[in-house]
Amino acid sequence: MKQKTTSSKTSILKSIGPGFLLAGAAIGVSHLVQATRAGADYGFILIWVLIVACISKYPFLEFGPRFAAGTGNHLITGYKKLGKFPYWIYIFITVGSMFIIQAAVTIVTAGLAERLFNFGWSPFLWSGIILISCIALLLIGKYPGLDKSMKVIVTILTFATLAAVIMALGAGTATDAVTTEPPSLWTTASLGFIIAFMGWMPIPLDASVWHSIWTKEKAVQNKQKISVKGAFADFNVGYISAAFIGLLFFLLGVLVMFGSGTSFSSNSVEFSSQLVELYGKTLGEWSKPLISVAAFITMLSTVLTVTDAYPRVISELKNPEKDKPEDKKEKWKIYRVSIFTIPILSLSILFFLSGSFTILVDFAAGLSFLSAPFLAWFNYKLVTGKQMPEKQRPGKNYRIFSLTCFGLLVVFNLVYLYYTFLA
């Protein structure tokens, strides 16, 4: 019995990895900008929004690694077997957003890199350097390199951000945050921000597909099947880390920026600079490097995981169910081509369409947000359907919880549509 327990614990520990990749992908603009801005503009009053957002997406993101562990396939294979509609809807969502999302997270990271290192380089030059570095790491280190890198990055980010929050608490700003009157939530602008905040915290639901692919790849690296229990533990490590760091950035916004009287920029890079500056005013100039590093690592983790995720998805779209050695070689070739093609096209967007970039980002964000109920339902159907072994399917209570969360996502979308097109 003791040997089985040890073996089970070892198996679960060996499963840990894809969850850190999910956390790295999640901890980006949604955390650094949206979570911080929620605290900066509204104080503690919006903490419930962050909690509800994380809870409502939990089951559908968890279904990704669950399906991969239970069936040995990733979600793209499941979508294709489920029917043409789920499969092509996912392709439309991916192709419609991947270049813009890659460009958006890269340019924000580039701005923060210049803010941190002050080399006098342009955002476009920094974008190229960052993408080349990520591509080199992924092609040389492959999945093991990505796996190890993200464990280090997420760990450093957690401690750096936690240290920043503790110092802000030590500065005695919490009392001011509690006593300052927050703005009204019942305005068009406030309700619109709340819906957007809920939609992007901690990550769009199409990341469940990425996680299922990473889980399958982890099993290949370990040369053994990952158990559903191990995949569940791994998911919780990553998801709880992403939610916790989101809470930390929210608290930074409350403690450092709320009630400061500053008019905050809607531009992600400028907003990040304002955060750094206000932090310096609150705690002293010595604190600026800490928050600068935390902000830069936040975005670098997103660029690294996104640079890996989209080529993996593209490599699986043609024949997701085929897994023979010759199929793997073909998929690796597609991955190598895609890992250059997607960043190059993303840089082209930054270079030629910078004037329309905000419109493109809004389109990609709206597409990801509006697709959430569709992907949630597809994922639910997969883990409760015939493709999933009966023993690995969620229990009755978890199904009820999942359907309740699905209802919330539908409501969020209806409110979003109303305030976008009718209000």
Coordinates of N, CA, C and O in Angstrom, one line a residue, residues 42-115:
Y42 N -11.7 51.7 -8.8 CA -12.9 51.4 -8.0 C -12.6 50.9 -6.6 O -13.5 50.7 -5.8
G43 N -11.3 50.7 -6.2 CA -11.0 50.3 -4.9 C -11.4 48.9 -4.6 O -11.5 48.0 -5.5
F44 N -11.6 48.5 -3.4 CA -11.9 47.1 -3.0 C -13.3 46.7 -3.5 O -13.6 45.5 -3.5
I45 N -14.2 47.6 -4.0 CA -15.5 47.2 -4.3 C -15.7 46.2 -5.4 O -16.7 45.5 -5.5
L46 N -14.7 46.1 -6.3 CA -14.7 45.2 -7.4 C -14.0 43.8 -7.2 O -13.9 43.1 -8.1
I47 N -13.7 43.6 -5.9 CA -13.0 42.3 -5.7 C -13.9 41.1 -6.0 O -13.4 40.0 -6.4
W48 N -15.2 41.3 -5.8 CA -16.1 40.2 -6.1 C -16.1 39.9 -7.6 O -16.4 38.7 -8.0
V49 N -15.9 40.9 -8.4 CA -15.9 40.6 -9.9 C -14.7 39.7 -10.2 O -14.9 38.7 -11.0
L50 N -13.6 39.9 -9.7 CA -12.4 39.1 -9.9 C -12.7 37.6 -9.5 O -12.4 36.7 -10.2
I51 N -13.3 37.5 -8.3 CA -13.6 36.1 -7.8 C -14.6 35.4 -8.6 O -14.4 34.2 -9.0
V52 N -15.7 36.1 -9.0 CA -16.8 35.5 -9.8 C -16.2 35.1 -11.2 O -16.5 34.0 -11.8
A53 N -15.4 36.0 -11.8 CA -14.8 35.7 -13.1 C -13.9 34.4 -13.1 O -14.0 33.5 -13.9
C54 N -13.1 34.3 -12.0 CA -12.2 33.1 -11.9 C -13.0 31.8 -11.6 O -12.7 30.8 -12.2
I55 N -14.1 31.9 -10.8 CA -14.9 30.7 -10.5 C -15.7 30.3 -11.8 O -15.8 29.1 -12.1
S56 N -16.3 31.3 -12.5 CA -17.2 30.9 -13.6 C -16.4 30.2 -14.8 O -17.1 29.4 -15.5
K57 N -15.1 30.5 -14.9 CA -14.4 29.8 -16.0 C -13.7 28.6 -15.6 O -13.2 27.8 -16.4
Y58 N -13.6 28.3 -14.3 CA -12.8 27.2 -13.7 C -13.2 25.9 -14.4 O -12.3 25.2 -14.9
P59 N -14.4 25.4 -14.4 CA -14.7 24.1 -14.9 C -14.3 23.9 -16.4 O -13.8 22.8 -16.8
F60 N -14.6 24.9 -17.2 CA -14.4 24.7 -18.6 C -12.9 24.8 -19.0 O -12.5 24.1 -20.0
L61 N -12.1 25.5 -18.3 CA -10.7 25.4 -18.5 C -10.1 24.1 -17.9 O -9.2 23.5 -18.5
E62 N -10.7 23.6 -16.8 CA -10.2 22.4 -16.3 C -10.6 21.2 -17.2 O -9.9 20.2 -17.2
F63 N -11.6 21.3 -17.9 CA -12.0 20.2 -18.8 C -11.0 19.9 -19.9 O -10.9 18.8 -20.4
G64 N -10.1 20.9 -20.2 CA -9.1 20.7 -21.2 C -8.1 19.6 -20.8 O -8.0 18.6 -21.5
P65 N -7.4 19.8 -19.7 CA -6.5 18.8 -19.2 C -7.2 17.5 -18.8 O -6.6 16.4 -19.0
R66 N -8.4 17.6 -18.3 CA -9.2 16.4 -17.9 C -9.4 15.5 -19.1 O -9.2 14.3 -19.1
F67 N -9.8 16.1 -20.2 CA -10.1 15.4 -21.5 C -8.8 14.8 -22.0 O -8.8 13.6 -22.4
A68 N -7.7 15.5 -22.0 CA -6.4 15.0 -22.5 C -5.9 13.8 -21.7 O -5.5 12.8 -22.2
A69 N -6.1 13.9 -20.3 CA -5.7 12.8 -19.5 C -6.6 11.6 -19.6 O -6.1 10.4 -19.6
G70 N -7.9 11.9 -19.7 CA -8.8 10.8 -19.8 C -8.9 10.0 -21.1 O -9.1 8.8 -21.1
T71 N -8.6 10.7 -22.2 CA -8.7 10.1 -23.5 C -7.4 9.9 -24.3 O -7.3 9.2 -25.2
G72 N -6.3 10.7 -23.8 CA -5.1 10.7 -24.5 C -5.1 11.6 -25.7 O -4.1 11.6 -26.5
N73 N -6.2 12.3 -26.0 CA -6.3 13.3 -27.1 C -6.5 14.7 -26.5 O -6.9 14.9 -25.4
H74 N -6.1 15.7 -27.3 CA -6.4 17.0 -27.0 C -7.8 17.5 -27.4 O -8.5 16.7 -28.2
L75 N -8.2 18.7 -27.1 CA -9.5 19.1 -27.4 C -9.8 19.3 -28.9 O -11.0 19.1 -29.3
I76 N -8.8 19.6 -29.7 CA -9.0 19.7 -31.1 C -9.5 18.4 -31.7 O -10.4 18.4 -32.6
T77 N -8.9 17.3 -31.3 CA -9.4 16.0 -31.7 C -10.9 15.8 -31.3 O -11.7 15.3 -32.1
G78 N -11.2 16.2 -30.1 CA -12.5 16.1 -29.6 C -13.5 16.9 -30.4 O -14.6 16.5 -30.7
Y79 N -13.1 18.2 -30.7 CA -14.0 19.0 -31.4 C -14.3 18.4 -32.8 O -15.5 18.5 -33.3
K80 N -13.3 17.9 -33.5 CA -13.5 17.3 -34.8 C -14.4 16.1 -34.8 O -15.3 15.9 -35.7
K81 N -14.3 15.3 -33.7 CA -15.2 14.1 -33.6 C -16.6 14.6 -33.2 O -17.6 13.9 -33.5
L82 N -16.7 15.7 -32.5 CA -18.0 16.2 -32.0 C -18.8 16.7 -33.2 O -20.0 16.7 -33.2
G83 N -18.2 17.2 -34.3 CA -18.9 17.6 -35.4 C -18.2 18.8 -36.1 O -17.2 19.4 -35.6
K84 N -18.6 19.1 -37.3 CA -18.0 20.2 -38.1 C -18.1 21.6 -37.4 O -17.3 22.4 -37.5
F85 N -19.3 21.8 -36.8 CA -19.6 23.1 -36.2 C -18.6 23.5 -35.1 O -17.9 24.5 -35.2
P86 N -18.4 22.6 -34.1 CA -17.4 22.9 -33.1 C -16.0 23.1 -33.7 O -15.2 24.0 -33.3
Y87 N -15.6 22.2 -34.6 CA -14.3 22.2 -35.2 C -14.0 23.5 -35.9 O -13.0 24.2 -35.7
W88 N -14.9 23.9 -36.8 CA -14.7 25.1 -37.6 C -14.9 26.4 -36.8 O -14.3 27.4 -37.1
I89 N -15.7 26.4 -35.8 CA -15.9 27.5 -34.9 C -14.6 27.8 -34.2 O -14.1 29.0 -34.1
Y90 N -13.9 26.7 -33.7 CA -12.6 26.9 -33.0 C -11.6 27.4 -34.0 O -10.8 28.3 -33.6
I91 N -11.5 26.9 -35.2 CA -10.6 27.4 -36.2 C -10.8 28.9 -36.5 O -9.9 29.7 -36.6
F92 N -12.1 29.3 -36.7 CA -12.4 30.7 -36.9 C -11.9 31.6 -35.8 O -11.3 32.6 -36.0
I93 N -12.2 31.1 -34.5 CA -11.7 31.9 -33.4 C -10.2 32.1 -33.3 O -9.7 33.2 -33.1
T94 N -9.5 31.0 -33.6 CA -8.1 31.0 -33.5 C -7.4 31.8 -34.6 O -6.6 32.7 -34.3
V95 N -7.8 31.6 -35.9 CA -7.3 32.4 -37.0 C -7.7 33.9 -36.9 O -6.9 34.7 -37.2
G96 N -8.9 34.1 -36.4 CA -9.3 35.5 -36.3 C -8.7 36.3 -35.2 O -8.8 37.6 -35.2
S97 N -8.0 35.7 -34.3 CA -7.4 36.4 -33.2 C -5.9 36.2 -32.9 O -5.3 37.1 -32.3
M98 N -5.3 35.2 -33.5 CA -4.0 34.8 -33.0 C -2.9 35.9 -33.4 O -2.0 36.2 -32.6
F99 N -3.0 36.4 -34.6 CA -1.9 37.4 -35.1 C -2.1 38.7 -34.2 O -1.1 39.3 -33.8
I100 N -3.3 39.1 -34.0 CA -3.5 40.3 -33.2 C -3.1 40.2 -31.8 O -2.5 41.0 -31.2
I101 N -3.5 39.0 -31.2 CA -3.1 38.8 -29.8 C -1.6 38.7 -29.6 O -1.0 39.2 -28.7
Q102 N -0.9 38.0 -30.6 CA 0.5 37.9 -30.5 C 1.2 39.3 -30.6 O 2.1 39.6 -29.9
A103 N 0.6 40.1 -31.5 CA 1.1 41.5 -31.7 C 0.9 42.3 -30.4 O 1.8 43.1 -30.0
A104 N -0.3 42.2 -29.8 CA -0.7 43.0 -28.7 C 0.2 42.7 -27.5 O 0.7 43.6 -26.8
V105 N 0.3 41.4 -27.1 CA 1.1 41.1 -25.9 C 2.6 41.4 -26.1 O 3.3 41.8 -25.2
T106 N 3.1 41.3 -27.4 CA 4.5 41.6 -27.7 C 4.8 43.1 -27.5 O 5.8 43.5 -27.0
I107 N 3.9 43.9 -28.1 CA 4.2 45.4 -28.1 C 4.1 45.9 -26.6 O 4.9 46.8 -26.3
V108 N 3.2 45.4 -25.8 CA 3.2 45.8 -24.4 C 4.4 45.4 -23.7 O 5.0 46.2 -22.9
T109 N 4.9 44.2 -23.9 CA 6.2 43.7 -23.3 C 7.3 44.5 -23.8 O 8.3 44.9 -23.0
A110 N 7.3 44.9 -25.1 CA 8.4 45.8 -25.6 C 8.5 47.1 -24.9 O 9.5 47.6 -24.6
G111 N 7.3 47.7 -24.7 CA 7.3 49.0 -24.0 C 7.8 48.9 -22.6 O 8.5 49.8 -22.1
L112 N 7.5 47.8 -21.9 CA 7.9 47.6 -20.5 C 9.4 47.3 -20.5 O 10.1 47.7 -19.6
A113 N 9.9 46.6 -21.5 CA 11.4 46.3 -21.6 C 12.2 47.6 -21.7 O 13.2 47.8 -21.0
E114 N 11.7 48.6 -22.6 CA 12.4 49.9 -22.7 C 12.2 50.6 -21.4 O 13.2 51.3 -21.0
R115 N 11.1 50.5 -20.7 CA 10.9 51.2 -19.4 C 11.8 50.7 -18.4 O 12.3 51.5 -17.5

